One Martini backbone bead per residue (centre of mass of N, CA, C, O) as a GRO file, in nm:
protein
  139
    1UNK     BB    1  12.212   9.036  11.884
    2UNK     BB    2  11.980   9.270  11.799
    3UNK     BB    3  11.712   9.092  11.892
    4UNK     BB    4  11.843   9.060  12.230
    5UNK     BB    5  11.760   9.061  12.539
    6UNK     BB    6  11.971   9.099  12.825
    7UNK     BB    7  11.967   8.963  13.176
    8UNK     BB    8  11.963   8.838  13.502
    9UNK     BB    9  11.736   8.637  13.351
   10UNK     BB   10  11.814   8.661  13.081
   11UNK     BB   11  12.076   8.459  12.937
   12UNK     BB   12  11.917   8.212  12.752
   13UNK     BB   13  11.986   8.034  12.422
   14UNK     BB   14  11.768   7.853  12.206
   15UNK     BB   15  11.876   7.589  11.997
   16UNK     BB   16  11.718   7.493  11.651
   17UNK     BB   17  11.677   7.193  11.480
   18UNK     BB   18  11.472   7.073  11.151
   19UNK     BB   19  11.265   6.949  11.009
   20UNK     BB   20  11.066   7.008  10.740
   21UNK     BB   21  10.780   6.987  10.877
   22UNK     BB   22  10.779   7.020  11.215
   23UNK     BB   23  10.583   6.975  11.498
   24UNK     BB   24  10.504   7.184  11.721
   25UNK     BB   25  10.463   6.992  11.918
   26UNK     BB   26  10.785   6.861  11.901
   27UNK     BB   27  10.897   7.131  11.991
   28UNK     BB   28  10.760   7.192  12.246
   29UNK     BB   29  10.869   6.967  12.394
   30UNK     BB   30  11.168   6.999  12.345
   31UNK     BB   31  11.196   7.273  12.473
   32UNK     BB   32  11.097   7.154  12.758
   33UNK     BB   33  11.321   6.954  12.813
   34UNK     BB   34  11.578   7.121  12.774
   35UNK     BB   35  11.486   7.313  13.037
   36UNK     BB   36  11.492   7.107  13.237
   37UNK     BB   37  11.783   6.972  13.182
   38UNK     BB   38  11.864   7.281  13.259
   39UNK     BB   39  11.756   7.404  13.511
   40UNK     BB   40  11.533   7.645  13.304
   41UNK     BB   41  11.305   7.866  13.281
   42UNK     BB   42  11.162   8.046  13.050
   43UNK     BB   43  11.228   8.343  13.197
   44UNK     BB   44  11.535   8.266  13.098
   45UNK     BB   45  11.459   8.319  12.803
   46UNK     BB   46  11.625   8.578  12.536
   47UNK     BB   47  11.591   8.311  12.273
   48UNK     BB   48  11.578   8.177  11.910
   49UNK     BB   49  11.761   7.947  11.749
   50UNK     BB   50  11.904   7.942  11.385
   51UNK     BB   51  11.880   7.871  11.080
   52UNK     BB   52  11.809   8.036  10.784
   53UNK     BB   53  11.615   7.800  10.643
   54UNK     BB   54  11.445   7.833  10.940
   55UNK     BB   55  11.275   8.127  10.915
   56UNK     BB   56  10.969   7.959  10.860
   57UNK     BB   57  10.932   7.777  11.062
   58UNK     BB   58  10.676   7.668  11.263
   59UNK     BB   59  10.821   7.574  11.508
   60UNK     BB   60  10.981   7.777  11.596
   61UNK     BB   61  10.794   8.001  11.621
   62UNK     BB   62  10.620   7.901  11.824
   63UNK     BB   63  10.818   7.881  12.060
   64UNK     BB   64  10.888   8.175  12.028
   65UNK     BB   65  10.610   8.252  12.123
   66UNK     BB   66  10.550   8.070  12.367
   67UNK     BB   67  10.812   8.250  12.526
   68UNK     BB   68  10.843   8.564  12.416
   69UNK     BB   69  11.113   8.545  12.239
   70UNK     BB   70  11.290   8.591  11.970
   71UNK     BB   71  11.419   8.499  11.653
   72UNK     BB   72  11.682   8.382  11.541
   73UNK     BB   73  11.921   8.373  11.214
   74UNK     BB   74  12.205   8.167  11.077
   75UNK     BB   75  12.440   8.095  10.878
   76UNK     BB   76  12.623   7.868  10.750
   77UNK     BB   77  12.929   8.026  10.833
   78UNK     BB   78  12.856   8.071  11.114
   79UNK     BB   79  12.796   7.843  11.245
   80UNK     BB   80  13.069   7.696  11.159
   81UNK     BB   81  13.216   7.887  11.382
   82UNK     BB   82  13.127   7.676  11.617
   83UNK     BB   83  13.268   7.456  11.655
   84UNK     BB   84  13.512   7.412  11.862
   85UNK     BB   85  13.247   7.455  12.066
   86UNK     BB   86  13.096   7.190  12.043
   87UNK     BB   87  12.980   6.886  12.190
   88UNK     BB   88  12.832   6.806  11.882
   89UNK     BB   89  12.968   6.723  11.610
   90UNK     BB   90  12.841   6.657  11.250
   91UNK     BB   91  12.939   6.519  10.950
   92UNK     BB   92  12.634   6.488  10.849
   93UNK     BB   93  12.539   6.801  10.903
   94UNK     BB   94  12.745   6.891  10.681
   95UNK     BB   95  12.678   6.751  10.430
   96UNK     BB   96  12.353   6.884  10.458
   97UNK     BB   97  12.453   7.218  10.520
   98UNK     BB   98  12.749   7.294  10.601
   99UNK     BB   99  12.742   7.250  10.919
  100UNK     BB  100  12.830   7.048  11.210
  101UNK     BB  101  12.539   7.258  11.364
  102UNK     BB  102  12.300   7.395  11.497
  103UNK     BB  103  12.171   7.415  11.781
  104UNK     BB  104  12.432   7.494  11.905
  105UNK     BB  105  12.524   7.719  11.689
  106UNK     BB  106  12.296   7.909  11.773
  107UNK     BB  107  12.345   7.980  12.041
  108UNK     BB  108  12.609   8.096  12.030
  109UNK     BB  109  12.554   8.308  11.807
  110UNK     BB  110  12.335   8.458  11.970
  111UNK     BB  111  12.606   8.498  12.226
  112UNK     BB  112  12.866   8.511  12.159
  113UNK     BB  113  13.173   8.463  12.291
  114UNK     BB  114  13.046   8.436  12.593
  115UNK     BB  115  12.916   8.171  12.516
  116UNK     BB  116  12.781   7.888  12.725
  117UNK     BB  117  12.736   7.567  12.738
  118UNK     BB  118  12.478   7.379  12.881
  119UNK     BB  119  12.335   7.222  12.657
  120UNK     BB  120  12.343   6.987  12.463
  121UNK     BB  121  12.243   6.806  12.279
  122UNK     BB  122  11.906   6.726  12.168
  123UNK     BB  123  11.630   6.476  12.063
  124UNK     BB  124  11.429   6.418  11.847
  125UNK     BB  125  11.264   6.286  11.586
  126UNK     BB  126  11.298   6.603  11.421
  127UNK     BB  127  11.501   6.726  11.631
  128UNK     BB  128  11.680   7.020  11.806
  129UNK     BB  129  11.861   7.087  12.110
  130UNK     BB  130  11.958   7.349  12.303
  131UNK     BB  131  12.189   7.560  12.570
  132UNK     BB  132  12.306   7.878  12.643
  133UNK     BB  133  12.516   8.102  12.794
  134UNK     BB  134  12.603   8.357  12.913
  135UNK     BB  135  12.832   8.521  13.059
  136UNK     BB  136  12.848   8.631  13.410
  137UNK     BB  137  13.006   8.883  13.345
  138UNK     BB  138  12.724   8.977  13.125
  139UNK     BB  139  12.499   9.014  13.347
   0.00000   0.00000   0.00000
């Protein structure tokens, strides 16, 4: 949570994992896509996070940019241990990288033990978005 400021309007960190090489519009479609189907505008978001793999992806870094928020990126054990609380863990993706989930899993780590997954997984042709929130207590 080192580069992430929260307040009462920034609540919520957009988790995304993406195929290498995935365009950029095709993840701020799917970005813009998460924050409707959660009822949250862009102002409401804190960051945008992934895994550390995808730490130059041209497609993160966009959206983060576009939004105007940092990007932050967690290995593959942190990603990991949010298994527990997935709402879609994913057998094929722990075989392709190693942890359960990417997008809901960078969410929750990017906002630690107090967060919410507001919104599982969903898809585009080749990325995945969530969306979690800091808990109440902790605006």
């Amino acid at each position: 949570m080192s580069d992430i400021y929260f307040d009462g309007a920034r609540r919520h960190v957009l988790g995304l994992g993406c195929e290498r090489g995935t365009p950029p519009a095709e993840m701020l479609a799917l970005a813009n896509a998460a924050l409707k189907a959660a009822g949250i505008g862009g102002p409401e978001l804190a960051a945008v996070a992934s895994i550390d793999s995808r730490g130059q992806e041209a497609a993160i870094l966009a959206v983060a940019a576009h939004f105007a928020v940092p990007a932050v990126f967690f290995d593959v054990a942190r990603l990991e241990q949010e298994t527990p609380r997935l709402k879609n863990p994913s057998a094929i993706v722990f075989a392709r990288v190693g942890c359960h989930g990417v997008a809901e899993s960078a969410a929750l780590a990017a906002i630690g033990a107090d967060a919410e997954l507001v919104l599982g997984k969903i898809k585009s042709a080749h990325a995945t978005a969530a969306i979690a929130r800091i808990g109440l207590q902790k605006a």
